mmCIF file of C-alpha atoms in Angstrom:
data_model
loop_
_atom_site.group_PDB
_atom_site.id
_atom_site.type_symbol
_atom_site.label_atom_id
_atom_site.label_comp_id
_atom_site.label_asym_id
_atom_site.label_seq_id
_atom_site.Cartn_x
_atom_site.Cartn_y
_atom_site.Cartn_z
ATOM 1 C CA UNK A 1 -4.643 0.344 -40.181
ATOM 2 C CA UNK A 2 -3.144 1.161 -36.793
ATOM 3 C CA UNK A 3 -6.244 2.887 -35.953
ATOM 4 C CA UNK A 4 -8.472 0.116 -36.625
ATOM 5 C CA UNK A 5 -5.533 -2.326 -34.279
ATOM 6 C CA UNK A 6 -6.015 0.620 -31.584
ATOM 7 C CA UNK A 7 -10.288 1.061 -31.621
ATOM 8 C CA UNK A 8 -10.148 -3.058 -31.455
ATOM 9 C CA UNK A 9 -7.630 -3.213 -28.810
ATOM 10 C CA UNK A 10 -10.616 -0.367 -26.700
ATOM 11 C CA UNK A 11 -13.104 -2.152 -27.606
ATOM 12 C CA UNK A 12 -11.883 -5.629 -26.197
ATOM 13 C CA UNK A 13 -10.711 -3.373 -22.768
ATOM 14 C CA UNK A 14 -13.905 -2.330 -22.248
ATOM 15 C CA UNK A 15 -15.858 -5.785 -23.038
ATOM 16 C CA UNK A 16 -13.544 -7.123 -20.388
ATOM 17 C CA UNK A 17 -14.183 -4.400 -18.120
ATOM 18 C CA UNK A 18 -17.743 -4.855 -18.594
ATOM 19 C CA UNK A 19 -18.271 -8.549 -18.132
ATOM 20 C CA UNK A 20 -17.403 -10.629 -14.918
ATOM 21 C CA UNK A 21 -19.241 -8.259 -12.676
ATOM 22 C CA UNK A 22 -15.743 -6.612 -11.711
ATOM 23 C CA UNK A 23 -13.201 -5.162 -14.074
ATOM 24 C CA UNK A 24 -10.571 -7.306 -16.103
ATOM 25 C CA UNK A 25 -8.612 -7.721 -12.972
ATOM 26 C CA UNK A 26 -10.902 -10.583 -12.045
ATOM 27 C CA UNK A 27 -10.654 -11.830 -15.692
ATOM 28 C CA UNK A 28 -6.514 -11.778 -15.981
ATOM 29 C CA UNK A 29 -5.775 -11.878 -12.639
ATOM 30 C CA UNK A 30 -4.531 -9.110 -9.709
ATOM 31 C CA UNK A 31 -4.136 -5.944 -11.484
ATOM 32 C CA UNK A 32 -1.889 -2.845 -9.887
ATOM 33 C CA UNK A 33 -0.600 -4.542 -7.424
ATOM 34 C CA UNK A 34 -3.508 -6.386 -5.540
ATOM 35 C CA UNK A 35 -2.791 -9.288 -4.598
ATOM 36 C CA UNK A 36 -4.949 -12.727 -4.350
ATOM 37 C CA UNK A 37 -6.406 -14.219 -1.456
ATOM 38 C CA UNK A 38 -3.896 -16.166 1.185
ATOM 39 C CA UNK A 39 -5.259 -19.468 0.873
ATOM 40 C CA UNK A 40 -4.985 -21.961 3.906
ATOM 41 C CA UNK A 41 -6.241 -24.733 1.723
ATOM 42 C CA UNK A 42 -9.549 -25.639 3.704
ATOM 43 C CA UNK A 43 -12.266 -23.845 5.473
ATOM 44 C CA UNK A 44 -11.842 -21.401 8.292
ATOM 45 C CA UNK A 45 -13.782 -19.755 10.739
ATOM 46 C CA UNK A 46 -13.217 -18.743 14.336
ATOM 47 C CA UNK A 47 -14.378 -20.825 17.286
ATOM 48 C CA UNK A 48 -13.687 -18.122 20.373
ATOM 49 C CA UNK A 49 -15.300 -16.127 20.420
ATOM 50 C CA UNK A 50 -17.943 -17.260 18.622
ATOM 51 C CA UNK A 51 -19.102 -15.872 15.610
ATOM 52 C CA UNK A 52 -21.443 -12.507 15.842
ATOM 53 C CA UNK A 53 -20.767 -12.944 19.955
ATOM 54 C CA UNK A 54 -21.636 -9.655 21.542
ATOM 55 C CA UNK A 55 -20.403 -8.662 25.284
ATOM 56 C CA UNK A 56 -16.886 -10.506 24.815
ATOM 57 C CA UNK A 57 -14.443 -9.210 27.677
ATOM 58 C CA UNK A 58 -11.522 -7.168 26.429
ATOM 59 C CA UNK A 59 -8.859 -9.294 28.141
ATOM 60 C CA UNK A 60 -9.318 -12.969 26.088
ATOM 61 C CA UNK A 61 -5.782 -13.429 25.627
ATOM 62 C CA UNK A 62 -6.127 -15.431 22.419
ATOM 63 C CA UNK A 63 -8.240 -15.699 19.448
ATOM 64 C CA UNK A 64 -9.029 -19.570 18.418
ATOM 65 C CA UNK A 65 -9.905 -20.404 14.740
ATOM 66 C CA UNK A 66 -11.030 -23.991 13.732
ATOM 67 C CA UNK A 67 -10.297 -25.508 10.287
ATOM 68 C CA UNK A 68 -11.818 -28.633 8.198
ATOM 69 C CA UNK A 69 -8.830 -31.125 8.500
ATOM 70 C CA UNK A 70 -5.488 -31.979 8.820
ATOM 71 C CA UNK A 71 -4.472 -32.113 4.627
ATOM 72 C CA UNK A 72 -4.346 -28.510 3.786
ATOM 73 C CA UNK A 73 -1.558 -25.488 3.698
ATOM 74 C CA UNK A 74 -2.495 -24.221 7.056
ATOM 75 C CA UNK A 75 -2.390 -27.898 8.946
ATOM 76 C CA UNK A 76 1.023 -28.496 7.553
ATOM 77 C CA UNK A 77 2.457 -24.673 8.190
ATOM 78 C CA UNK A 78 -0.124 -23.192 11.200
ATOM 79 C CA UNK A 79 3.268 -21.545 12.192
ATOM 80 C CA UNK A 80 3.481 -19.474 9.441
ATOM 81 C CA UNK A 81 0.012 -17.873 9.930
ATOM 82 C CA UNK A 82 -1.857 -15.146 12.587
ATOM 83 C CA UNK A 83 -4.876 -13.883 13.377
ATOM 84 C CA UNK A 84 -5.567 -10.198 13.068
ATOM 85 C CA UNK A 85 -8.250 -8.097 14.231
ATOM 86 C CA UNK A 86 -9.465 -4.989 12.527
ATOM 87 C CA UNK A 87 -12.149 -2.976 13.948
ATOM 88 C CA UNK A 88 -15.405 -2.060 11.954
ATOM 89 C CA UNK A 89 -15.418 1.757 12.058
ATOM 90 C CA UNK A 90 -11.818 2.350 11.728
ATOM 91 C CA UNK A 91 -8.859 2.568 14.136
ATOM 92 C CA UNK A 92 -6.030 0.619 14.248
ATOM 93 C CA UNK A 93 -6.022 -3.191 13.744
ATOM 94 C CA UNK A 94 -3.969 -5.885 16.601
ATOM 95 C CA UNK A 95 -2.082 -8.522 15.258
ATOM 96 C CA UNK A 96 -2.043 -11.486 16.648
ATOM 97 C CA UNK A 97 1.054 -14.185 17.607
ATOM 98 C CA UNK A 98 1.890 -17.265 15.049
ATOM 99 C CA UNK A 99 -1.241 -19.947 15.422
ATOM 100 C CA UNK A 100 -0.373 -23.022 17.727
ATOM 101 C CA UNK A 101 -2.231 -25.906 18.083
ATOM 102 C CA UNK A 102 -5.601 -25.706 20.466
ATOM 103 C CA UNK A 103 -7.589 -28.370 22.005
ATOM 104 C CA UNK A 104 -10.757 -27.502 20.862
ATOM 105 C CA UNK A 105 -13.060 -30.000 22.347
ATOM 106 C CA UNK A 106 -15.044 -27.488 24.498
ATOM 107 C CA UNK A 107 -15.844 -25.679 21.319
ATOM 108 C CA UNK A 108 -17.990 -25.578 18.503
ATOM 109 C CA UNK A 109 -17.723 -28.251 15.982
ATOM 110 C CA UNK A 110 -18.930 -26.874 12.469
ATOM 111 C CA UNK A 111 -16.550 -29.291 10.091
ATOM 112 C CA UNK A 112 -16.193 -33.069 10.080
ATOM 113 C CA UNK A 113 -12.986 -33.153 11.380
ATOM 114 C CA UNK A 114 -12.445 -30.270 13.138
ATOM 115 C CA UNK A 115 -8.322 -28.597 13.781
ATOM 116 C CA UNK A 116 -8.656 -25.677 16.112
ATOM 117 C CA UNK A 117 -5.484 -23.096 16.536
ATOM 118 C CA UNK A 118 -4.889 -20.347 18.729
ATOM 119 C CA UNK A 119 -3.240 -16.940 18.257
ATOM 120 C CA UNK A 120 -2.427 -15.182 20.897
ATOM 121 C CA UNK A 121 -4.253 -11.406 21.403
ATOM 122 C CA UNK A 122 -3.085 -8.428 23.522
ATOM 123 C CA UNK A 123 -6.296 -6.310 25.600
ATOM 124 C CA UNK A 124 -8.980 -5.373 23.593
ATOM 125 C CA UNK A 125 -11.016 -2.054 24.130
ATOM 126 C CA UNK A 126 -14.374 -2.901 25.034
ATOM 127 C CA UNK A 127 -17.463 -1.250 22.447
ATOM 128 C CA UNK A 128 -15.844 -2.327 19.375
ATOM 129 C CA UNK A 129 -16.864 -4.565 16.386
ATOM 130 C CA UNK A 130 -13.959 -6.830 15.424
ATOM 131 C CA UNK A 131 -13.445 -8.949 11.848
ATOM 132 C CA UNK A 132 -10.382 -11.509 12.489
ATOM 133 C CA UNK A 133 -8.532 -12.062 9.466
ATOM 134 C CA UNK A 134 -6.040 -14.612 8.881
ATOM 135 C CA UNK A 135 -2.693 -13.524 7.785
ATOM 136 C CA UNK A 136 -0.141 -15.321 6.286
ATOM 137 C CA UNK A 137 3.554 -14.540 7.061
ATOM 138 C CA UNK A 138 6.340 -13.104 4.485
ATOM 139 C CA UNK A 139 3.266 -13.412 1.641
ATOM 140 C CA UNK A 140 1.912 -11.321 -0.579
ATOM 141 C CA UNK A 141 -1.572 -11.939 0.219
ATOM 142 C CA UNK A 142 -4.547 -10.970 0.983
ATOM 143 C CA UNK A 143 -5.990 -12.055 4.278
ATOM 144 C CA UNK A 144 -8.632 -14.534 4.492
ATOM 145 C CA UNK A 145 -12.034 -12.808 6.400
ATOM 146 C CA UNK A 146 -12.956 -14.753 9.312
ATOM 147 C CA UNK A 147 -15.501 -13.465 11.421
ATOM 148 C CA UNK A 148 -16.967 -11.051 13.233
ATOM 149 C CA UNK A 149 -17.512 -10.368 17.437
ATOM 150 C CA UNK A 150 -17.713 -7.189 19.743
ATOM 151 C CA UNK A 151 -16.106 -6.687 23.216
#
């Protein structure tokens, strides 16, 4: 009988493993220790640079996201959160300082009610690809992909 409970208990396994288009850890959850998504509550993207910009001097001094309102997890704790840049080809990433409010009105506008923060960014070298990522502090989360620009 306990063979039967065992081939049943495999056969479920690999079911899971075979539907969802990614293995039963997006079925039950993180799996061996990954862990979800940080989520700010809203949508993100950076403002400055702009997305995909090419040609962006190494010496910005700050990297400015914009969100989609003012009732999320990031509006009400943009403290608790940084930008970090990784670079496409490997190297090290920068981390950014703790977001602070921005006045964004120079900038693009892609949301209805647009929140723009800044983090400040030490020098970049010039010739790479960067993907910001925002981080947030003291969780065990994944960061949220932003976008990408090159310096």
């Amino acid at each position: 009988m306990s063979l039967i409970r065992l081939a049943l208990a495999s056969s479920l396994v690999l079911g899971l493993t075979a539907c969802g288009g990614g293995g039963i850890g997006n079925i039950l959850g993180p799996i061996g220790g990954a862990a979800a998504q940080c989520d700010p509550g809203t949508q993100v993207q950076i403002a400055s640079p702009t997305p995909g910009q090419t040609g962006v001097s190494g010496n910005i001094g700050q990297i400015v996201i914009v969100a989609n309102g003012d009732t999320n997890t990031l509006y009400n704790t943009s403290n608790q959160w940084y930008v970090t840049l990784t670079p496409q080809y490997g190297g090290s990433s920068i981390q950014g300082g703790n977001l602070t409010p921005f006045d964004g009105r120079n900038l693009n506008h892609p949301y209805t009610s647009d929140y723009y923060y800044a983090s400040s960014i030490g020098q970049l070298p010039s010739g790479t690809t960067w993907t910001a990522y925002l981080n947030e502090q003291n969780a065990n989360c994944a960061p949220v992909p932003l976008n990408s620009f090159s310096t």
